[in-house]
Structures are given as structure tokens and as C-alpha cells.
Short mmCIF file of N, CA, C and O in Angstrom, two decimals:
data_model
loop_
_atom_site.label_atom_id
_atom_site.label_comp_id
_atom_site.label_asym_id
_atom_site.label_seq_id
_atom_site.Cartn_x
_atom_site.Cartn_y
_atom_site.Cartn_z
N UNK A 30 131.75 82.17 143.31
CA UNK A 30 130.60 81.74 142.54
C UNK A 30 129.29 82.12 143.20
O UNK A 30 128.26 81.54 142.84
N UNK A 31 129.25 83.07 144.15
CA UNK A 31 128.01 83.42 144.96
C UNK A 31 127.64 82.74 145.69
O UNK A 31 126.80 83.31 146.38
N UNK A 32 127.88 81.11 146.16
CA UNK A 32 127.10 80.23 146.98
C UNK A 32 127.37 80.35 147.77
O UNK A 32 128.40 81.02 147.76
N UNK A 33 126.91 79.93 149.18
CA UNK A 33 127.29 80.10 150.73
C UNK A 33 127.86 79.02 150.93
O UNK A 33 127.57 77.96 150.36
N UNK A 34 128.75 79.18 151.77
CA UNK A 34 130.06 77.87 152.41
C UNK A 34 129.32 77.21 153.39
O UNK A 34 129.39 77.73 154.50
N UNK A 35 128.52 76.06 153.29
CA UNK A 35 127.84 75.25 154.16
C UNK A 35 129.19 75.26 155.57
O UNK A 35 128.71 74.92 156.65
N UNK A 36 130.53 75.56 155.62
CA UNK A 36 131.48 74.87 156.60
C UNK A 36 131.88 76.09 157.51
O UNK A 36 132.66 75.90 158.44
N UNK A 37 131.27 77.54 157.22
CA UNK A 37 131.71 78.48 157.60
C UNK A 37 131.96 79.88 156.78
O UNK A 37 131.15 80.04 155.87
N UNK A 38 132.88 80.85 156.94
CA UNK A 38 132.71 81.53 155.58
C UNK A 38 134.30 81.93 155.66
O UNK A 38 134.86 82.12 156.74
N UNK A 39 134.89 82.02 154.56
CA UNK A 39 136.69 82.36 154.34
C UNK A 39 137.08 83.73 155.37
O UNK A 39 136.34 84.67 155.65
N UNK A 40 138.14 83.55 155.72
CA UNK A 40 138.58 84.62 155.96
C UNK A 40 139.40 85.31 155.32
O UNK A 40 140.14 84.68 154.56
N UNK A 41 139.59 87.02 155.42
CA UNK A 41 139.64 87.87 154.59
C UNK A 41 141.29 87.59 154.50
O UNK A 41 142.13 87.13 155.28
N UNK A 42 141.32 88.13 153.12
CA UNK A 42 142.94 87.95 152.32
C UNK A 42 143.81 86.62 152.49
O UNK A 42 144.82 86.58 151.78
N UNK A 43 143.56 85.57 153.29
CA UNK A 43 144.23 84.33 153.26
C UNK A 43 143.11 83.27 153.35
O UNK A 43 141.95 83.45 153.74
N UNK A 44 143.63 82.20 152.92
CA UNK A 44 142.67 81.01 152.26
C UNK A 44 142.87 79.96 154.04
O UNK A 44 143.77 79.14 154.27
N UNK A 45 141.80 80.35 154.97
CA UNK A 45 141.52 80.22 156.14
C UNK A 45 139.97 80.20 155.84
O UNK A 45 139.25 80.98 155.22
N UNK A 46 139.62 78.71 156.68
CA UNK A 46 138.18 79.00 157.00
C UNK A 46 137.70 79.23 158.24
O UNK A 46 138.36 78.58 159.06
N UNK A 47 137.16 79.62 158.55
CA UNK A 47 136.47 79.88 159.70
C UNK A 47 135.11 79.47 159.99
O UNK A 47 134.11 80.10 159.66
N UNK A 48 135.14 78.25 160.70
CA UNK A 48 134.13 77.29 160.58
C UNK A 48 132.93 78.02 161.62
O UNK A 48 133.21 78.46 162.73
N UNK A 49 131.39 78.03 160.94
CA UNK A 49 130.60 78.38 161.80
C UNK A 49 130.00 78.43 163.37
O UNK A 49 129.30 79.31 163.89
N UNK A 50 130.59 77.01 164.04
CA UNK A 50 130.94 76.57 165.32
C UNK A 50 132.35 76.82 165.33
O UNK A 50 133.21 76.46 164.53
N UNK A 51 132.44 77.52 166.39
CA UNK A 51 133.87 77.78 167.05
C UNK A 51 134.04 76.78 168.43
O UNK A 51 133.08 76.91 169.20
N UNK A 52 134.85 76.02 168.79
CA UNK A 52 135.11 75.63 170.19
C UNK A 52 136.69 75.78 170.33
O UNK A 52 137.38 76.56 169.67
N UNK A 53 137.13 74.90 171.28
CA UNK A 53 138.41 75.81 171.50
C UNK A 53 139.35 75.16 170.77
O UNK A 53 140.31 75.88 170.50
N UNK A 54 139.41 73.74 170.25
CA UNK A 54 140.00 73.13 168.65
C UNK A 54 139.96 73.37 167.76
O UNK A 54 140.87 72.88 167.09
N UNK A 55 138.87 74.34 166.94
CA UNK A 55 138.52 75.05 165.68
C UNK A 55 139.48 76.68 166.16
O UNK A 55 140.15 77.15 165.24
N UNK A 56 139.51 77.26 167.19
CA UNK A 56 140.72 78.24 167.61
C UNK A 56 141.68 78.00 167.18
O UNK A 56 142.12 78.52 166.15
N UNK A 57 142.31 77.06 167.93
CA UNK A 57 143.60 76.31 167.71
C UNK A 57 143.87 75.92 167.07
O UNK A 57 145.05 75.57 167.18
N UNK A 58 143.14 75.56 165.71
CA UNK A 58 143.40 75.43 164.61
C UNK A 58 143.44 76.87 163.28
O UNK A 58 144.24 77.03 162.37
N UNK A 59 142.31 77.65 163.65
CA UNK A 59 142.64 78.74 163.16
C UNK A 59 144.52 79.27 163.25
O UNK A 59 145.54 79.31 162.57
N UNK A 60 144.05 79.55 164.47
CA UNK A 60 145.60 80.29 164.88
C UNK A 60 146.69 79.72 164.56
O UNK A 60 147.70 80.42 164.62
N UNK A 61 146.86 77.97 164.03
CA UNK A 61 148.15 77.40 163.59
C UNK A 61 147.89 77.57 162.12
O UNK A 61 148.74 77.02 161.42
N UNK A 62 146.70 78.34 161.32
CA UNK A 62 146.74 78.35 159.96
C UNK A 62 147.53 79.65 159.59
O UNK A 62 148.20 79.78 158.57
N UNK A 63 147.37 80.46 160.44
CA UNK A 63 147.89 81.93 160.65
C UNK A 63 149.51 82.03 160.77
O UNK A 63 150.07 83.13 160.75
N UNK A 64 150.12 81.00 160.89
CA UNK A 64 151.49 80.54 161.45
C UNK A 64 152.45 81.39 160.09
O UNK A 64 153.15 82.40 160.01
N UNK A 65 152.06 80.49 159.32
CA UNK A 65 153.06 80.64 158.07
C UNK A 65 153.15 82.09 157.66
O UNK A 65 154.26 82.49 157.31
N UNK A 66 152.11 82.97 157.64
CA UNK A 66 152.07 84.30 157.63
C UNK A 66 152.90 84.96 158.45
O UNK A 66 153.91 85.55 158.06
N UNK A 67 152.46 84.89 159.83
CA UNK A 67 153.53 85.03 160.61
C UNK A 67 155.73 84.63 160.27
O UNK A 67 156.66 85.42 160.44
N UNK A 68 155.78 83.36 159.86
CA UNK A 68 156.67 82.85 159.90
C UNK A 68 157.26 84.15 158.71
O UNK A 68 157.99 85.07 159.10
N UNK A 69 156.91 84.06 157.66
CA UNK A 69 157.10 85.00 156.39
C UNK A 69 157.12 86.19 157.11
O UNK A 69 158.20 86.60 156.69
N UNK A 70 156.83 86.83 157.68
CA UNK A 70 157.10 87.91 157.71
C UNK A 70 158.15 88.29 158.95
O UNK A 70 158.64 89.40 159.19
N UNK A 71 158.31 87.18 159.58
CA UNK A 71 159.77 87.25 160.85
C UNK A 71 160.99 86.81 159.50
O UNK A 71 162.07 87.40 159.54
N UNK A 72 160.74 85.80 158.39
CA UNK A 72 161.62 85.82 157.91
C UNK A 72 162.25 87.27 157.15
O UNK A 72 163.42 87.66 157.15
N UNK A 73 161.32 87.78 156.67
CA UNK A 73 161.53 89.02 155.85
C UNK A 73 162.06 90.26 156.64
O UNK A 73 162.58 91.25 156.13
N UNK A 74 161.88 90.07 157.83
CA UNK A 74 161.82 90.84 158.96
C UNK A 74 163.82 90.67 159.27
O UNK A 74 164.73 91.50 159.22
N UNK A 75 163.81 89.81 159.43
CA UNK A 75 165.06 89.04 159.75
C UNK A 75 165.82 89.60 158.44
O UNK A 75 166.65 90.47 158.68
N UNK A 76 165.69 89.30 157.37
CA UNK A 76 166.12 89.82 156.38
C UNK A 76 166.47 91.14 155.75
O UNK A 76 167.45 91.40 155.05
N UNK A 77 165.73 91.73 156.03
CA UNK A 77 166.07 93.34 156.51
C UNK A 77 166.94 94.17 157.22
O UNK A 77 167.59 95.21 157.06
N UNK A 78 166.60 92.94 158.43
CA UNK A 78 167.72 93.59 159.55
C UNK A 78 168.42 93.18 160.03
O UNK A 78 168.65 93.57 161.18
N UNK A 79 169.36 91.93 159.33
CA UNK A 79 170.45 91.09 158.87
C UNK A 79 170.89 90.90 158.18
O UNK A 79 172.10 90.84 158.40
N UNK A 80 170.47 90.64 156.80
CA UNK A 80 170.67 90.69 156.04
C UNK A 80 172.55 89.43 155.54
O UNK A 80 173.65 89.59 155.00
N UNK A 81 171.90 88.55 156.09
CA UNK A 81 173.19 87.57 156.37
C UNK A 81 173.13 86.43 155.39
O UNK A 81 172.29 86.72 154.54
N UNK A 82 173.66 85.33 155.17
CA UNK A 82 173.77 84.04 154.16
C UNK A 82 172.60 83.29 154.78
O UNK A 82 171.79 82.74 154.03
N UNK A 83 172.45 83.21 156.30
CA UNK A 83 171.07 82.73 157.13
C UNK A 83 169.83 82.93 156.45
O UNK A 83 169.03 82.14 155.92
N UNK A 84 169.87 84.65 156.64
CA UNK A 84 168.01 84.81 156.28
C UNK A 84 168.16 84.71 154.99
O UNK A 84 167.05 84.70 154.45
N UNK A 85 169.00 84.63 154.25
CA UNK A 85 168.62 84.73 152.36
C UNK A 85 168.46 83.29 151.92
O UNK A 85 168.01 83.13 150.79
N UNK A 86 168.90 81.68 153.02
CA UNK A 86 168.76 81.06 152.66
C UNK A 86 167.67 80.28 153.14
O UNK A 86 167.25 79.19 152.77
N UNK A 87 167.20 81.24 154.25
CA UNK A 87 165.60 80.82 154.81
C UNK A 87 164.68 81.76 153.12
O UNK A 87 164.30 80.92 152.29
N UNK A 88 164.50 82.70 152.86
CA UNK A 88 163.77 82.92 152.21
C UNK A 88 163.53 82.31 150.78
O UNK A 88 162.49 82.14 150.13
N UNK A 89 165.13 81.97 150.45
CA UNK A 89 165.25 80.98 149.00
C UNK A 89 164.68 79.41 149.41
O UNK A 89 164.21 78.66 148.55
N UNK A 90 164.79 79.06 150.75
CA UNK A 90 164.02 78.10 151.12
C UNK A 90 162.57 77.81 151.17
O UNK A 90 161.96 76.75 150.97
N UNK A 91 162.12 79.09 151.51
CA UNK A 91 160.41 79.55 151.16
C UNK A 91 160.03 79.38 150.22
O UNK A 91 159.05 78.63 150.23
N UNK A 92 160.38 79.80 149.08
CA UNK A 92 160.39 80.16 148.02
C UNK A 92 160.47 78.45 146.93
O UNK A 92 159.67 78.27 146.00
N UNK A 93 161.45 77.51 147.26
CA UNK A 93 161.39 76.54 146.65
C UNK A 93 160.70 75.59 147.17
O UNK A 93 160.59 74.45 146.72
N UNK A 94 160.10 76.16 148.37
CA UNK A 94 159.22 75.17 149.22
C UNK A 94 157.94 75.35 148.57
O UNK A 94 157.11 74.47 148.33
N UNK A 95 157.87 76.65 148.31
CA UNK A 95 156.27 77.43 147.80
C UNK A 95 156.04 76.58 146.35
O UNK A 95 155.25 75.69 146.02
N UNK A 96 157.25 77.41 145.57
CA UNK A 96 157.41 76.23 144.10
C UNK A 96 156.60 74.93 144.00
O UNK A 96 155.67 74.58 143.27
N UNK A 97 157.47 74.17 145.28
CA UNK A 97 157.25 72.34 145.41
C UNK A 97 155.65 71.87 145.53
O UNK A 97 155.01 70.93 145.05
N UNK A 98 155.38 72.76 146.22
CA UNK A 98 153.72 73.23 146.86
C UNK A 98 152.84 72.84 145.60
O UNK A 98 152.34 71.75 145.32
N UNK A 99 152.80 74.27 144.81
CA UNK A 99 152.29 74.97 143.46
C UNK A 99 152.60 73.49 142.44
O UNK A 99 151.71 72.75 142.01
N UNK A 100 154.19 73.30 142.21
CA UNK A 100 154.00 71.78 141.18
C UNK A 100 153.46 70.72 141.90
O UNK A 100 152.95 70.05 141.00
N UNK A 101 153.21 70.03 143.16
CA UNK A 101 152.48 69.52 143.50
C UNK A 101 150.83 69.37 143.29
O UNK A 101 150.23 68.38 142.87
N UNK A 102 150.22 70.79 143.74
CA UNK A 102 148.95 71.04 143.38
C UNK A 102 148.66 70.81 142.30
O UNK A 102 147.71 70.03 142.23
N UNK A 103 149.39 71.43 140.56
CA UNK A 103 149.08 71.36 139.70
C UNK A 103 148.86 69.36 139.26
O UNK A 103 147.90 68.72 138.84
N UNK A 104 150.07 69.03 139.56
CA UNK A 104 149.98 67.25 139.17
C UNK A 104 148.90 66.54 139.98
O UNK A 104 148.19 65.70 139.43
N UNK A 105 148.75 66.84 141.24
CA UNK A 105 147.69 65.96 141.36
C UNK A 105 146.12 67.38 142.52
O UNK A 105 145.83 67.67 143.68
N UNK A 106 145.88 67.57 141.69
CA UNK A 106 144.47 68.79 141.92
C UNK A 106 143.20 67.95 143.13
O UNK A 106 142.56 66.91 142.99
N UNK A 107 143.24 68.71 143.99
CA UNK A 107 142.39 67.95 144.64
C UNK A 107 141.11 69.16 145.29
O UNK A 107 141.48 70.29 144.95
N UNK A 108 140.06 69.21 145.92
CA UNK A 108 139.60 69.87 146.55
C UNK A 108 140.04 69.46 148.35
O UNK A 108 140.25 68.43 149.00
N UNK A 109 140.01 70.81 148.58
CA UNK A 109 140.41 70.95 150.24
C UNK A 109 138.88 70.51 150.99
O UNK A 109 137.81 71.08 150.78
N UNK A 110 139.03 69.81 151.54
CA UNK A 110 137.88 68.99 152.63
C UNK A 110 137.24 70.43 153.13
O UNK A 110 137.76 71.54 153.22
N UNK A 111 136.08 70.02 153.37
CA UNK A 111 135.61 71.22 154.72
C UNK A 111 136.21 72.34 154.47
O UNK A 111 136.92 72.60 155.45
N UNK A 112 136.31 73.24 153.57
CA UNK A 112 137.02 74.38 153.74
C UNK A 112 136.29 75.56 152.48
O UNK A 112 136.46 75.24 151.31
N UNK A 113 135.55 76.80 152.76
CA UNK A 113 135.38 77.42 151.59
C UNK A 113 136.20 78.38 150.91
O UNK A 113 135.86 79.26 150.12
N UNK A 114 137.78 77.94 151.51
CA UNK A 114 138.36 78.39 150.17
C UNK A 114 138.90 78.43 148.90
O UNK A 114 140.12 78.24 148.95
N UNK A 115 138.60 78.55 148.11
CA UNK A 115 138.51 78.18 146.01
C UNK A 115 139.78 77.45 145.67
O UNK A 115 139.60 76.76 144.67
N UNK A 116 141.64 77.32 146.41
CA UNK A 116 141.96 76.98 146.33
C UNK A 116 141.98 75.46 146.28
O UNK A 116 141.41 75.01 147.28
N UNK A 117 142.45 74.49 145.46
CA UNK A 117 142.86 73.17 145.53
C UNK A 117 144.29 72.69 145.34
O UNK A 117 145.15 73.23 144.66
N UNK A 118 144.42 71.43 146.16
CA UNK A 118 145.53 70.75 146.16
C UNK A 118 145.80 70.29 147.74
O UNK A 118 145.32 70.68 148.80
N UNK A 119 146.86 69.21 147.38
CA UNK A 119 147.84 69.26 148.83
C UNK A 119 149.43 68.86 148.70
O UNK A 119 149.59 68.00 147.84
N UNK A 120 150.37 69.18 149.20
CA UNK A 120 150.05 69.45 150.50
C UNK A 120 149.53 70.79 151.00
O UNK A 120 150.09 71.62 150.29
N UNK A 121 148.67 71.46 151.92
CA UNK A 121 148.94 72.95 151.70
C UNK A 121 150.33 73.76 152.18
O UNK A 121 151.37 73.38 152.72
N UNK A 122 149.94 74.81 151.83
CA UNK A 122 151.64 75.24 151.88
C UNK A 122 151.84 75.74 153.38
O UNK A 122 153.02 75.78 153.71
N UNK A 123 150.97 76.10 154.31
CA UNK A 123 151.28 75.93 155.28
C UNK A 123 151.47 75.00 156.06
O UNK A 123 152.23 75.23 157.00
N UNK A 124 150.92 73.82 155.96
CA UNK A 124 151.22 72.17 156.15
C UNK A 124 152.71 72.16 156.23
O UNK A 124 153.42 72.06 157.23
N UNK A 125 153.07 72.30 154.99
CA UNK A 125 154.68 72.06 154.37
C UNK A 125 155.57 73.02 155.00
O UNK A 125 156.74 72.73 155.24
N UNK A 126 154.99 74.33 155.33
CA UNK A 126 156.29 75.62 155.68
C UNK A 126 156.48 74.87 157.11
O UNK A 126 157.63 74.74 157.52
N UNK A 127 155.46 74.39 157.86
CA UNK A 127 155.50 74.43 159.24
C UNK A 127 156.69 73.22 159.52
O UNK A 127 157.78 73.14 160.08
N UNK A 128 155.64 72.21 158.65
CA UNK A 128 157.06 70.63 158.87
C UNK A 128 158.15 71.15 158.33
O UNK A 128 158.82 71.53 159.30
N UNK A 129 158.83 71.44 157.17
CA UNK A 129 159.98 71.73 156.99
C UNK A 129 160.80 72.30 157.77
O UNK A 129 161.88 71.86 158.16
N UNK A 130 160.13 73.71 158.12
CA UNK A 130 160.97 74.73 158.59
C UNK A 130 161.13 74.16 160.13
O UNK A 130 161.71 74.95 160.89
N UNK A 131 160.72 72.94 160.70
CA UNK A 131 160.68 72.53 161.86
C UNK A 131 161.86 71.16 161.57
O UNK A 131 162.35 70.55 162.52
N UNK A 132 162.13 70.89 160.43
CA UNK A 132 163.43 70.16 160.37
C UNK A 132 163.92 70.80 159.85
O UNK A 132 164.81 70.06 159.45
N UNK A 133 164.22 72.19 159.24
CA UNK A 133 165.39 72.67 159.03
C UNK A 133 165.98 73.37 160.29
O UNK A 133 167.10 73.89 160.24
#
């Protein structure tokens, strides 16, 4: 919508903000938003070059996790705190990939 992100400004191709003060908790928080990207692409990675009942049921796991995400957001719509990216809802889906995939 043209306005400037009073909280920082998005970062490019994923819905990450990057808050105008950096210290070394706004890092560390960047870099655990970056996770799930990462995670997706060791899964896909894995999948490629395994190609086993494992990685197909990590990725069908992604996938209905992503789903759960998306019908979540839609039923109850929220704006993301502090953050200028256009997306709404929660939980976010990296929130969710990280806890899950940490009890599965």
C-alpha cells in the first residue's frame, strides 16, 4: 500500500521483518524465522536423495501442517504484531513447523 513500516522494513521473498534496531535478540530472532525455509528444503533435499516412506511422510507432514496453518488463519484473521509483513493470522507457520517437527 506504499506506507513505510514504522517496525522496520520486510525482507525480500519471505514474510520476515527486519526490525530497524538490530541487537543481538532481534538476530536471533531473525535467524530462527529463516529456520523453516531451511527445514523445507533439507526436507526436499532428503527427498530426492532418498526417496524413502521417511522423507515422503515428512513432506505430507508439511504439507498438512501448512493446510492446518492456512484453515486456521482463515477462521480466526488476525494482524501480526510489530511486523510489516501483509500477511495475517496465527499460528505462523513457522511457529508450528518448528514445534511440531520438534515432537515428531
Amino acid at each position: 500500500d506504499g506506507l513505510a513500516c514504522p517496525y522496520g522494513h520486510k525482507a525480500p521473498l519471505v514474510a520476515v521483518t527486519i526490525p530497524a534496531q538490530l541487537d543481538v535478540l532481534n538476530i536471533l530472532a531473525i535467524c530462527y524465522s529463516f529456520m523453516p525455509h531451511v527445514v523445507i528444503c533439507i526436507f526436499l533435499a532428503r527427498l530426492v536423495l532418498m526417496r524413502s516412506a521417511r522423507e515422503i511422510s515428512w513432506v505430507i507432514f508439511s504439507l498438512m501442517l501448512g493446510l492446518t496453518c492456512d484453515g486456521i488463519h482463515r477462521l480466526y484473521p488476525q494482524a501480526r504484531p510489530r511486523s510489516c509483513a501483509p500477511t495475517c493470522g496465527f499460528p505462523p507457520f513457522h511457529v508450528a513447523l518448528v514445534v511440531a517437527t520438534s515432537m515428531f
